[in-house]
Coordinates of C-alpha atoms in Angstrom, one line a residue:
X1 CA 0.0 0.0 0.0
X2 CA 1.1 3.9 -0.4
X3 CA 3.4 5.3 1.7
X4 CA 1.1 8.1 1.5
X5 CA -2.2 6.3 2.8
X6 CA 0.5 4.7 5.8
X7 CA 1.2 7.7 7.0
X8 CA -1.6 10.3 9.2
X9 CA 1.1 13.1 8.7
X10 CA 0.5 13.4 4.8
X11 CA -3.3 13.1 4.9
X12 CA -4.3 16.8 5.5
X13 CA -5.5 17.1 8.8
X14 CA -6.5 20.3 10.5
X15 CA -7.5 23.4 9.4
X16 CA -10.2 25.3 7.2
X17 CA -13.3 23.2 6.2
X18 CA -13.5 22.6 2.4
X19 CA -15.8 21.7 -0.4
X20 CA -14.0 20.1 -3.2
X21 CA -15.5 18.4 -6.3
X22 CA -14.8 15.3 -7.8
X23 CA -15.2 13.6 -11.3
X24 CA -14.1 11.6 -14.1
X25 CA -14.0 11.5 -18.2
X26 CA -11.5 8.5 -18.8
X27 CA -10.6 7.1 -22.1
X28 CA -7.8 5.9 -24.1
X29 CA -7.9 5.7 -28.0
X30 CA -6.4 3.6 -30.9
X31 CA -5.4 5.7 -33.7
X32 CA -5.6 2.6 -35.7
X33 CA -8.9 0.8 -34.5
X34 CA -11.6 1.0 -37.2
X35 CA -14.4 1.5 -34.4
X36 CA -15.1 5.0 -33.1
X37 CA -16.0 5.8 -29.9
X38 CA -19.7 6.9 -28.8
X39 CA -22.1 8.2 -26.5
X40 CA -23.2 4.5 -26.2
X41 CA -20.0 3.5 -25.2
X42 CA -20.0 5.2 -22.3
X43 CA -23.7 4.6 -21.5
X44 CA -23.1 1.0 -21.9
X45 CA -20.1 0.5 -19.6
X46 CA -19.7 3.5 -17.1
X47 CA -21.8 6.7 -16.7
X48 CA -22.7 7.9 -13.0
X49 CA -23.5 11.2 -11.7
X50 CA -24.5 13.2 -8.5
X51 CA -25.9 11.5 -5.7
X52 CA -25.8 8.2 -7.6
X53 CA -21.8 8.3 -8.3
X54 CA -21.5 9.0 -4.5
X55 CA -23.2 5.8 -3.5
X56 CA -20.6 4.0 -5.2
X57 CA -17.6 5.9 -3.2
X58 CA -18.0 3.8 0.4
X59 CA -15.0 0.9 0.2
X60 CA -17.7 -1.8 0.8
X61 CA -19.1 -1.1 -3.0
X62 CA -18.1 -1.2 -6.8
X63 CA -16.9 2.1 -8.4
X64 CA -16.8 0.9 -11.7
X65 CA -19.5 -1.3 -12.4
X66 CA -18.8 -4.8 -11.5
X67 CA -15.0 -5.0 -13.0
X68 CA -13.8 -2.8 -9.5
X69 CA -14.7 -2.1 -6.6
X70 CA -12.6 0.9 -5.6
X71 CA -10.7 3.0 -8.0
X72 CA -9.2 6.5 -8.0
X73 CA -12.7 8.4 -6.8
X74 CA -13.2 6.4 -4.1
X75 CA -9.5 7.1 -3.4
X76 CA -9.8 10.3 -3.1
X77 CA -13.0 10.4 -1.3
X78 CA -11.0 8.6 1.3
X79 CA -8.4 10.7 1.4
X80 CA -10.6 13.6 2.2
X81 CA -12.4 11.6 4.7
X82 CA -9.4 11.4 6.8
X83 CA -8.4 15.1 6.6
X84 CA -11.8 15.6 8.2
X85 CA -13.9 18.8 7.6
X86 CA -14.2 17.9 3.7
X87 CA -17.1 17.9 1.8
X88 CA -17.0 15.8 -1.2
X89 CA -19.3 17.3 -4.3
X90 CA -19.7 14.6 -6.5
X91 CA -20.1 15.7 -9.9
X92 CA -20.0 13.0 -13.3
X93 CA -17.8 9.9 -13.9
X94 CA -17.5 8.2 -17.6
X95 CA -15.6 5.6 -18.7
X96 CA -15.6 3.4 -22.1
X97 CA -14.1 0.5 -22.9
X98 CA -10.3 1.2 -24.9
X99 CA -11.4 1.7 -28.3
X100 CA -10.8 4.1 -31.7
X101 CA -11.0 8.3 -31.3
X102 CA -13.9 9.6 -29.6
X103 CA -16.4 11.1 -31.9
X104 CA -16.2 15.1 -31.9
X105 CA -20.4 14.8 -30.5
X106 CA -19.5 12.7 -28.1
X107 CA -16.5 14.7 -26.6
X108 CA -18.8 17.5 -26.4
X109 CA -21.4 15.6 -24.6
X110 CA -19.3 14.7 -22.2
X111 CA -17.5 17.8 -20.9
X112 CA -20.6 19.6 -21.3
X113 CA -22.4 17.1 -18.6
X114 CA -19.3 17.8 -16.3
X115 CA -19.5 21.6 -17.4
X116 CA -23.2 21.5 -16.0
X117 CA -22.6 19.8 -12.8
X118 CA -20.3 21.9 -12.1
X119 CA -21.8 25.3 -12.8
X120 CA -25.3 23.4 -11.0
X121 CA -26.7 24.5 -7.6
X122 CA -26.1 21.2 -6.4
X123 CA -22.3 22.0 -6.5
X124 CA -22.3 25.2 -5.0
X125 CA -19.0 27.4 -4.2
X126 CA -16.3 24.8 -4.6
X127 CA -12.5 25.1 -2.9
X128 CA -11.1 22.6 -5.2
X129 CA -11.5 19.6 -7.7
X130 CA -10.2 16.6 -8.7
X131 CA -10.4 14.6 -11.7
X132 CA -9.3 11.1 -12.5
X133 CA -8.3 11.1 -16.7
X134 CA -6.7 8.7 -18.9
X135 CA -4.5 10.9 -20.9
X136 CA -4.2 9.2 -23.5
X137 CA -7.7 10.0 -25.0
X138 CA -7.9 11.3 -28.5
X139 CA -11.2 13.1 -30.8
X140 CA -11.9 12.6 -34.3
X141 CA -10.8 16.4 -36.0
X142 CA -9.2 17.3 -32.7
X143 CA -5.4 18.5 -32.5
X144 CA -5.3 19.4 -29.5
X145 CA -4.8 16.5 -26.6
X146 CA -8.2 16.6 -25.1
X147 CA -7.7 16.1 -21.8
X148 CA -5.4 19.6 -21.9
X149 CA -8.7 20.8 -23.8
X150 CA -11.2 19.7 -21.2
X151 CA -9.1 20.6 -18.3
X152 CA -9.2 24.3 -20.4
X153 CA -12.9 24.7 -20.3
X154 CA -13.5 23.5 -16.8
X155 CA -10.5 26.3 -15.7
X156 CA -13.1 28.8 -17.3
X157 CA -15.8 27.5 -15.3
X158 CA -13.9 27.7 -11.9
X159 CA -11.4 29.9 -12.6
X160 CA -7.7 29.9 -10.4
X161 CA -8.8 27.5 -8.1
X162 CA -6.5 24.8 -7.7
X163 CA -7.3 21.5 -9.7
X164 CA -5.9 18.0 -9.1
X165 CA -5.3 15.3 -11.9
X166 CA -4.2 11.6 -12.0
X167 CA -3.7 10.0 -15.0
X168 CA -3.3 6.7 -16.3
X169 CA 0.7 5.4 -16.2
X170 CA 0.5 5.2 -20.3
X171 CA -0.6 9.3 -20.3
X172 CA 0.8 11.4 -22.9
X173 CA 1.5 14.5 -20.5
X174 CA 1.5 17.5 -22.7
X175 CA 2.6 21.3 -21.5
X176 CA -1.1 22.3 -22.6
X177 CA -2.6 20.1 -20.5
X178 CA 0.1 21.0 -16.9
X179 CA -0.7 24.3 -17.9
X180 CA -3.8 23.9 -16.4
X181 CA -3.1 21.8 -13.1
X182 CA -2.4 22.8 -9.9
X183 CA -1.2 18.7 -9.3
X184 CA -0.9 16.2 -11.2
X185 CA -0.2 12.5 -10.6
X186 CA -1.0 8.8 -11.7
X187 CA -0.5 5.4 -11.3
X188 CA 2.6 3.5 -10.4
X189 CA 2.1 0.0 -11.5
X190 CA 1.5 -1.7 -14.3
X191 CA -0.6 -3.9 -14.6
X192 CA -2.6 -1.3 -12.7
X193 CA -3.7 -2.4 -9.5
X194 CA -3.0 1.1 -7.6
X195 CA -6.3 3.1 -8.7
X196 CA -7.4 3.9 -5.4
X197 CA -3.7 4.7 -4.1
X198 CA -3.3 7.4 -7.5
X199 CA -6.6 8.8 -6.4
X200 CA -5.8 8.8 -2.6
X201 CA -2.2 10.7 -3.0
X202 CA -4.1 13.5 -5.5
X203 CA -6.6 13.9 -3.0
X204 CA -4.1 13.8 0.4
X205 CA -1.9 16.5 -1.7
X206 CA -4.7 18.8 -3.0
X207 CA -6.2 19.0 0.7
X208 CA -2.8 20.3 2.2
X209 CA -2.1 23.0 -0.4
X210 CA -5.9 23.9 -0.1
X211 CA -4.8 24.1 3.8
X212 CA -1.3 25.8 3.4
X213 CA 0.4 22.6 4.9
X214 CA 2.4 22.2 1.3
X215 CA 3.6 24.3 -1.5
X216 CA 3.5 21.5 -4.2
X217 CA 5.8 22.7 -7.3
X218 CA 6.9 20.4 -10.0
X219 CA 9.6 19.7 -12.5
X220 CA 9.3 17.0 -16.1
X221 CA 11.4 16.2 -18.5
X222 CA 9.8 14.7 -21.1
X223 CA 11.9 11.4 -23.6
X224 CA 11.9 10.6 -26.5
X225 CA 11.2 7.5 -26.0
X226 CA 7.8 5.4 -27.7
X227 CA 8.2 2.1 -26.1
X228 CA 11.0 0.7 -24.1
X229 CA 11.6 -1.1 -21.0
X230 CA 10.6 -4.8 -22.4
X231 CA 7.4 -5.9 -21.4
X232 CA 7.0 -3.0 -19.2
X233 CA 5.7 -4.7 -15.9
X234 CA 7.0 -2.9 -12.9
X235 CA 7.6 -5.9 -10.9
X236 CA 9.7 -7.6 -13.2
X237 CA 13.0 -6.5 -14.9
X238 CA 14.1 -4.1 -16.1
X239 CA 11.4 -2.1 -15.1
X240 CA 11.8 -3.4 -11.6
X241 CA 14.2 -1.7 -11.0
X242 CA 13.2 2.2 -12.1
X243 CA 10.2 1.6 -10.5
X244 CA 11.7 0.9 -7.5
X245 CA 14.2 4.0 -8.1
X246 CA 10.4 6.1 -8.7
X247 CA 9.7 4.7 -4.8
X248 CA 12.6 6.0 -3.4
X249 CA 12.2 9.1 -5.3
X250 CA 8.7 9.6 -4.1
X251 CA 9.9 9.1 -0.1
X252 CA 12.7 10.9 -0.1
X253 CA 12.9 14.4 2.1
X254 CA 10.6 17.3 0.7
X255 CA 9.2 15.2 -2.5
X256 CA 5.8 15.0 -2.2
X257 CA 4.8 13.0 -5.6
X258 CA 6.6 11.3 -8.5
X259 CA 5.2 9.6 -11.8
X260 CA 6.7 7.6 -14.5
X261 CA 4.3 7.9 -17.6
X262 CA 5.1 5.7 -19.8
X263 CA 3.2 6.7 -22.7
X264 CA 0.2 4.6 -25.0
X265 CA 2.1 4.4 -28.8
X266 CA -0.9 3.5 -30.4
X267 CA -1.3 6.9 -30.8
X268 CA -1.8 9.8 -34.1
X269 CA -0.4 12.6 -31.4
X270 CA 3.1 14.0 -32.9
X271 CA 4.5 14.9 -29.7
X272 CA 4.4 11.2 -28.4
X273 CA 7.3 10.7 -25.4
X274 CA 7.8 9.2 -21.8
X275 CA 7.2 11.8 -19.0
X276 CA 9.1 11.9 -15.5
X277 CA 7.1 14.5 -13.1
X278 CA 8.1 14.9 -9.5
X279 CA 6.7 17.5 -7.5
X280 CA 8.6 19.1 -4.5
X281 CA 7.4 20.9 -1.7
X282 CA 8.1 24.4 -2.4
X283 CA 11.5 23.3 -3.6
X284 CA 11.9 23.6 -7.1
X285 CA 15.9 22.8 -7.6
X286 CA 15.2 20.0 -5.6
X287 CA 12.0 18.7 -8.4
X288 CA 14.3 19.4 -10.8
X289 CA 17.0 17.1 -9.8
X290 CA 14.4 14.1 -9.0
X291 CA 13.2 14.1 -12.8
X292 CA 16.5 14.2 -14.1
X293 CA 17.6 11.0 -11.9
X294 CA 14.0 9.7 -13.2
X295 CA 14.4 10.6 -16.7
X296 CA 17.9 8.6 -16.7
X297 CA 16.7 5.7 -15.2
X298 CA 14.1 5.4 -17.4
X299 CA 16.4 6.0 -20.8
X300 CA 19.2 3.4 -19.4
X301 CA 16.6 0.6 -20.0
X302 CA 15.2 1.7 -23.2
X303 CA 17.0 -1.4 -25.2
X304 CA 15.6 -4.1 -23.2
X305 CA 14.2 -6.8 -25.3
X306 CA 10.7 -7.6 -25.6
X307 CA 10.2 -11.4 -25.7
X308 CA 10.1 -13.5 -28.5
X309 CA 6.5 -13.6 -30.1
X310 CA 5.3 -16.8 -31.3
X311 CA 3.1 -17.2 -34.5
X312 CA -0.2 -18.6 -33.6
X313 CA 0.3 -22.3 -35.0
X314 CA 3.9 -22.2 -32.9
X315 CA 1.9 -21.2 -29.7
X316 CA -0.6 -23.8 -30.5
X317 CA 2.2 -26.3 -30.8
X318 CA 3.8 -24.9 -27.7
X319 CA 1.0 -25.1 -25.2
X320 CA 0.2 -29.0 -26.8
X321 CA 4.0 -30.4 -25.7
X322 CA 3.2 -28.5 -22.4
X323 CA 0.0 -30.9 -21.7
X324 CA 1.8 -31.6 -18.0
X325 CA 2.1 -28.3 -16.5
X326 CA -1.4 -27.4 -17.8
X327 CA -2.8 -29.4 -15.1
X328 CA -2.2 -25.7 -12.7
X329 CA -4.1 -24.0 -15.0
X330 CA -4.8 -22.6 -18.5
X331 CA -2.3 -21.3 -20.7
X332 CA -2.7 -17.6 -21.9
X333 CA -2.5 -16.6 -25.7
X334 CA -2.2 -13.3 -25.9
X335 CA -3.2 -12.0 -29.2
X336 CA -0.4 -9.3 -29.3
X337 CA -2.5 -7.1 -32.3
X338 CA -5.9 -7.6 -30.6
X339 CA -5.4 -6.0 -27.5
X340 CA -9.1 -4.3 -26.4
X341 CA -7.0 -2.8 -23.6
X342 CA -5.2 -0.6 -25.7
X343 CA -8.1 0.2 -28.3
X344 CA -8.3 -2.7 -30.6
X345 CA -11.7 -4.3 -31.4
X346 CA -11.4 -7.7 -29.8
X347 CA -12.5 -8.7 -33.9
X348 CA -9.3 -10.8 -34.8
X349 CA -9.6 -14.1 -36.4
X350 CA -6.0 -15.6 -36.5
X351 CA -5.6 -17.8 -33.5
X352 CA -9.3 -18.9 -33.8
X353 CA -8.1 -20.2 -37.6
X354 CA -5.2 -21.4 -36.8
X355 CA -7.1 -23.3 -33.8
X356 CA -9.8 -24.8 -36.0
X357 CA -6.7 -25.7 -38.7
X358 CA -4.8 -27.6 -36.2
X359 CA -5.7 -27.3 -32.5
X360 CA -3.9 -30.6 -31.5
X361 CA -7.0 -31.6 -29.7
X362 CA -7.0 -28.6 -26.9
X363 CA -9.8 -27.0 -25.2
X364 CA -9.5 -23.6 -26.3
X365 CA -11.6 -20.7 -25.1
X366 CA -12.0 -17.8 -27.8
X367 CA -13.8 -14.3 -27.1
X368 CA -14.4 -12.5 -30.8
X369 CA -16.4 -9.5 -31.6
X370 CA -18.3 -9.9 -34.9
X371 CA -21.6 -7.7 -34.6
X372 CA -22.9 -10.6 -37.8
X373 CA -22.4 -13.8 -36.5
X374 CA -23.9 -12.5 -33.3
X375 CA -27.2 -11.5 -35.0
X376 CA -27.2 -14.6 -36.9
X377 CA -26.9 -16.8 -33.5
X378 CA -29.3 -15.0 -31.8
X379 CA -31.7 -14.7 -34.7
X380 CA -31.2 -18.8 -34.5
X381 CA -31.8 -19.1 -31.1
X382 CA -30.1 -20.8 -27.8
X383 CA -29.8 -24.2 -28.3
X384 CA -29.8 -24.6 -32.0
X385 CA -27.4 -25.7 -34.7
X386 CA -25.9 -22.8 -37.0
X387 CA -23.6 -22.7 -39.6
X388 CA -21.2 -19.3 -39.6
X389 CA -18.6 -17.4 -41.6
X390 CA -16.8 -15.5 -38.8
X391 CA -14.9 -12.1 -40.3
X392 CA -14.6 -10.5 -36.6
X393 CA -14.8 -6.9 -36.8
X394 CA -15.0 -4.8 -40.1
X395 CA -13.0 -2.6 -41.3
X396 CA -9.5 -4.6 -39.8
X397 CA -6.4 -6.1 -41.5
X398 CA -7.4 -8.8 -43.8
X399 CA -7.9 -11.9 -42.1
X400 CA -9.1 -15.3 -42.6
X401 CA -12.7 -15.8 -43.1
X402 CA -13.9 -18.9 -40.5
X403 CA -16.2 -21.3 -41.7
X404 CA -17.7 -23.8 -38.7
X405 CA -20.9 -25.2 -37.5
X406 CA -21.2 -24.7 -34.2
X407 CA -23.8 -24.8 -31.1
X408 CA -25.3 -21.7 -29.5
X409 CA -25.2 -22.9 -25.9
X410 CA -26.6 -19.5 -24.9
X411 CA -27.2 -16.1 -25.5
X412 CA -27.4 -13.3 -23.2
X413 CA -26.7 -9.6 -22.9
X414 CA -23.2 -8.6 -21.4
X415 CA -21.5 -5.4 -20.9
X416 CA -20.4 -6.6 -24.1
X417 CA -23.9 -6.0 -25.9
X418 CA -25.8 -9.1 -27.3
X419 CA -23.2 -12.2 -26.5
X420 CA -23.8 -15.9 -27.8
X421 CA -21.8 -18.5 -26.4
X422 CA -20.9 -21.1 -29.5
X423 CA -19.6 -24.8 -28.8
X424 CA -18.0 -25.9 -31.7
X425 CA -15.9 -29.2 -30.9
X426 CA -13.3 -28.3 -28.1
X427 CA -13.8 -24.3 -28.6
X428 CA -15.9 -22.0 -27.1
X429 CA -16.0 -18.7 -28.6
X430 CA -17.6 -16.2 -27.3
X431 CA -19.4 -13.6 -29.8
X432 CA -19.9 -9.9 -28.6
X433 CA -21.5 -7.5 -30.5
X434 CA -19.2 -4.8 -29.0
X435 CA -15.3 -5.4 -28.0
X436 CA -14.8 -7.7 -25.2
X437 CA -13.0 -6.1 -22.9
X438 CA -12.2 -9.9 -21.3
X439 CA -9.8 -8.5 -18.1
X440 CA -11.7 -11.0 -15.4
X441 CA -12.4 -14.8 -16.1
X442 CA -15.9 -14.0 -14.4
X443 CA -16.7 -13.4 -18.1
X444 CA -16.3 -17.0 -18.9
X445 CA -18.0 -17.9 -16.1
X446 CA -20.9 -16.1 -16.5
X447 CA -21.8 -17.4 -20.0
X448 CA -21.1 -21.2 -17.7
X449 CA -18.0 -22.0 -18.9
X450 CA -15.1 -22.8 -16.1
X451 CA -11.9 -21.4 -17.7
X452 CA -9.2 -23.1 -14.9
X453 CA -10.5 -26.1 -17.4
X454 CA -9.4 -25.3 -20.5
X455 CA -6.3 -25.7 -21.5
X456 CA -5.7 -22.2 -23.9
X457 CA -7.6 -19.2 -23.3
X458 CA -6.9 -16.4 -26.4
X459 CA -6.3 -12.8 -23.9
X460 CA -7.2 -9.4 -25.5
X461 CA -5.0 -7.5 -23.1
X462 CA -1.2 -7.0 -22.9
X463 CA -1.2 -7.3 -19.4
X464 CA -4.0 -6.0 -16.9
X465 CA -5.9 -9.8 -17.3
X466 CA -3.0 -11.4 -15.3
X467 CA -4.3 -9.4 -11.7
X468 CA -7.4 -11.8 -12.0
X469 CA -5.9 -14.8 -13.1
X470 CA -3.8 -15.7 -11.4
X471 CA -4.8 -18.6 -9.8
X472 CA -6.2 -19.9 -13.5
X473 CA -3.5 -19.5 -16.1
X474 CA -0.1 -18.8 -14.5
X475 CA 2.0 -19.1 -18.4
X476 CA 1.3 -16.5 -20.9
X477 CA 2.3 -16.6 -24.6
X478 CA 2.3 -13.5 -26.8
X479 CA 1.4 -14.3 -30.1
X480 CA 1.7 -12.3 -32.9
X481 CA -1.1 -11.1 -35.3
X482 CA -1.7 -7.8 -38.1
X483 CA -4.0 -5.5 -36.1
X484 CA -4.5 -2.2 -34.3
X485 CA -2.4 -2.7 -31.6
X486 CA 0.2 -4.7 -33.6
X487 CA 4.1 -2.9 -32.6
X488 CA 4.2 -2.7 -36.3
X489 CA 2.1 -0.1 -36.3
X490 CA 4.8 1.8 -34.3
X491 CA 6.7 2.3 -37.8
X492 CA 4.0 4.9 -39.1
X493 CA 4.2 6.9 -36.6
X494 CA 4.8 10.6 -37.7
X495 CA 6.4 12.2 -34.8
X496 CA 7.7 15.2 -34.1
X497 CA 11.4 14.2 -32.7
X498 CA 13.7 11.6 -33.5
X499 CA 12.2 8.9 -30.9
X500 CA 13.3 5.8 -29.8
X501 CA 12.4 2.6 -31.0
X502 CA 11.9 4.2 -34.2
X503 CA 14.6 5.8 -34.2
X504 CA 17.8 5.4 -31.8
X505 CA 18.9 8.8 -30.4
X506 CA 22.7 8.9 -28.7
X507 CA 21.2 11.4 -25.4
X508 CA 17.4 11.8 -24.5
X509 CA 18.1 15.8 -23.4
X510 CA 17.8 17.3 -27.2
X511 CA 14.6 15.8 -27.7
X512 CA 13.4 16.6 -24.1
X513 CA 14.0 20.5 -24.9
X514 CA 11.6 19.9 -28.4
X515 CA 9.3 18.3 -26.9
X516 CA 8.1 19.9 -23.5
X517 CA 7.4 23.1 -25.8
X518 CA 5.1 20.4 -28.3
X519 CA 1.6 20.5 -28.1

């Protein structure tokens, strides 16, 4: 847990009473996903407000939906619960699933619902606010990094008073978008596990500068620097290591935050780069220092390999001669260019072709979207015998078209839209009709399938699935396919500085200078 929530001396104790707003707009976009972003998207999976967004702040209930049950708003309503004499003004929370820009409509719906909240009677005269953001989010027509552009209309609404940010640890951190923070923070792991912490720290820090118990003031450098670091997991190597650097940062005498933002690549911004922030108490040599040391750590390990990807028939072949060890659990696939957790649209056909080519008899479990064959199943019914041509999602890569005759075992809606469960042989693939965001293996389970019994289960996420199962598949194979979130994509990339892994620059300091004056 955070040093931060440890300790009673940082949580802002004492002092003037406060009223201090809260809310979220959280997304982060594919530049190279064929499926934009909507309103729905956000009605579907996450949209609370007012009274009903604070019922879901106590620690005892689920923030966001049924996926968590305490992220970075109940963080920081905790945090201001133990400084005592806070009032918490809940305002409006959003959230989508990963997925392409956000439409220009939909952007505009959004910050004008937080817009209203905040200028209602229901939130009053405010002290403060906070606001959890991806940073990473992007808007069809729209230069400009949004979040910098959001964070710009709610300062005209509330003018100088001070507002705290966390964003995710794969934020693009722009100077448009500090320019409008009073403090700004984010996660520190990866797979991100630390929500509530990120939320907690903002929270802690903007109560004591509200009460004049800290004078936050921040330095950043900014890398050139795409993707780096391996697999970037901050408990293993190398990334263990500047992470735990970042942690002795963060405790050392008269710092008061420090982030490592490691930047989402799946991006169309120009100005693309890894960020070190550290903020000081009232020290700003002293800030400046601590994201220099971070800023080197963080280049050192910029070579580090990534593992070797496998093509799907060698994974296949690879978790078949492992039939021994499969007996603690299922072996993970993940489908390296179909990752809905950075964007992509879940719609991939490759490992289910390769599967139904040669599957060397495993049990395999597959989630697809493919808005067609799930009107076909459900126009055919639970419990009937179909014959499909699956293409997954239009508008991708050309892939293989899969022809099968399959079972619907059932049908149901999911926070995945219209979902049919098909049996064909030893696979279950689960149809969505929107991407399936598949991060907890209660998504198996709910359509009755046990996924500790399968022996390969195809993961749309890089990393963030591994925090839930744990205890069902403990190996994970990345396997390479063409698709949105495919590191190929990383070569057509037009950015605006020589950056590493496109390029390799000799020193990270030239393009630091460029960059930090980029928008």
């Amino acid at each position: 847990m955070s040093p931060s929530i440890l300790n009673p001396r940082s949580w802002g104790r004492g002092g003037r009473s406060l009223r201090i707003g809260y809310g979220r707009i959280f997304h982060e976009a594919n530049a190279f996903s064929p499926l934009p972003t909507a309103r729905e998207d956000f009605e579907r999976f996450h949209l609370m407000e007012g009274a009903a967004l604070a019922s879901a702040m106590p620690l005892h209930r689920f923030e966001l939906g049924s996926y968590l049950r305490n992220a970075e708003l109940s963080g920081f309503v905790q945090a201001a619960r133990l400084a005592g004499r806070v009032e918490t003004v809940p305002l409006l929370s959003a959230l989508a699933v990963p997925g392409g820009p956000i439409s220009r409509e939909t952007f505009e719906w959004l910050v004008d619902g937080m817009l209203d909240r905040l200028r209602s009677e229901a939130a009053g005269a405010l002290d403060g606010l906070y606001l959890a953001l991806h940073g990473s989010m992007r808007v069809q027509g729209m230069a400009m990094a949004p979040e910098a552009e959001i964070l710009r209309r709610v300062r005209g609404a509330m003018g100088e008073l001070p507002i705290a940010v966390s964003l995710d640890l794969h934020a693009n951190v722009t100077p448009a978008l500090l320019g409008q923070v009073s403090i700004l923070g984010g996660y520190r792991t990866c797979p991100h596990w630390d929500l509530f912490p990120a939320g907690f720290r903002a929270g802690s820090l903007l109560v004591r500068a509200l009460r004049g118990q800290a004078r936050p003031v921040a330095a950043w450098r900014k890398l050139p620097l795409v993707l780096g670091g391996g697999v970037g997991i901050d408990f293993l190597e190398p990334m263990r290591q500047v992470f735990r650097r970042l942690g002795r940062i963060a405790r050392s005498p008269g710092i008061l935050d420090a982030t490592l933002f490691m930047v989402h690549p799946y991006s169309d911004a120009t100005n693309l780069g890894w960020v070190s922030h550290v903020i000081a108490d009232g020290d700003e040599a002293l800030a400046e220092r601590a994201a220099e040391e971070l800023a080197e750590a963080a280049w050192e390990v910029r070579r580090a390999p990534l593992p070797r990807f496998l093509s799907p028939e060698e994974a296949l072949a690879e978790v078949a001669r492992a039939r021994l060890a499969r007996r603690f659990g299922a072996v993970s696939l993940v489908d390296v260019g179909d990752v809905v957790g950075t964007g992509s649209s879940g719609g991939s056909t490759h490992i289910l072709s390769a599967l139904l080519e040669d599957g060397h008899g495993l049990r395999a479990l597959v989630p697809l979207h493919d808005p067609a064959a799930v009107e076909t199943a459900w126009a055919a019914g639970q419990g009937s015998r179909v014959s499909l041509e699956l293409r997954g999602t239009p508008g991708l890569p050309p892939q293989p078209v899969v022809r099968l005759r399959a079972r619907v075992a059932l049908i149901r809606e999911t926070a995945f839209g219209r979902t049919a469960l098909l049996e064909a042989g030893h696979l279950r693939i689960a149809l969505a009709e929107r991407p399936p965001l598949t991060l907890h293996p209660k998504m198996w389970r709910e359509l009755g399938v046990e996924p500790r019994r399968a022996d390969a289960i195809v993961q749309k996420s890089f990393f963030h699935y591994r925090m839930f199962y744990a205890l069902v598949s403990p190996r994970h194979l990345p396997v390479a396919t063409p698709g949105p979130s495919s590191l190929e994509n990383l070569r057509g990339l037009r950015l605006g500085v020589p950056s590493f892994p496109i390029e390799d620059p000799p020193d990270w300091r030239d393009g630091d200078l460029l960059l930090r004056n980029l928008d």
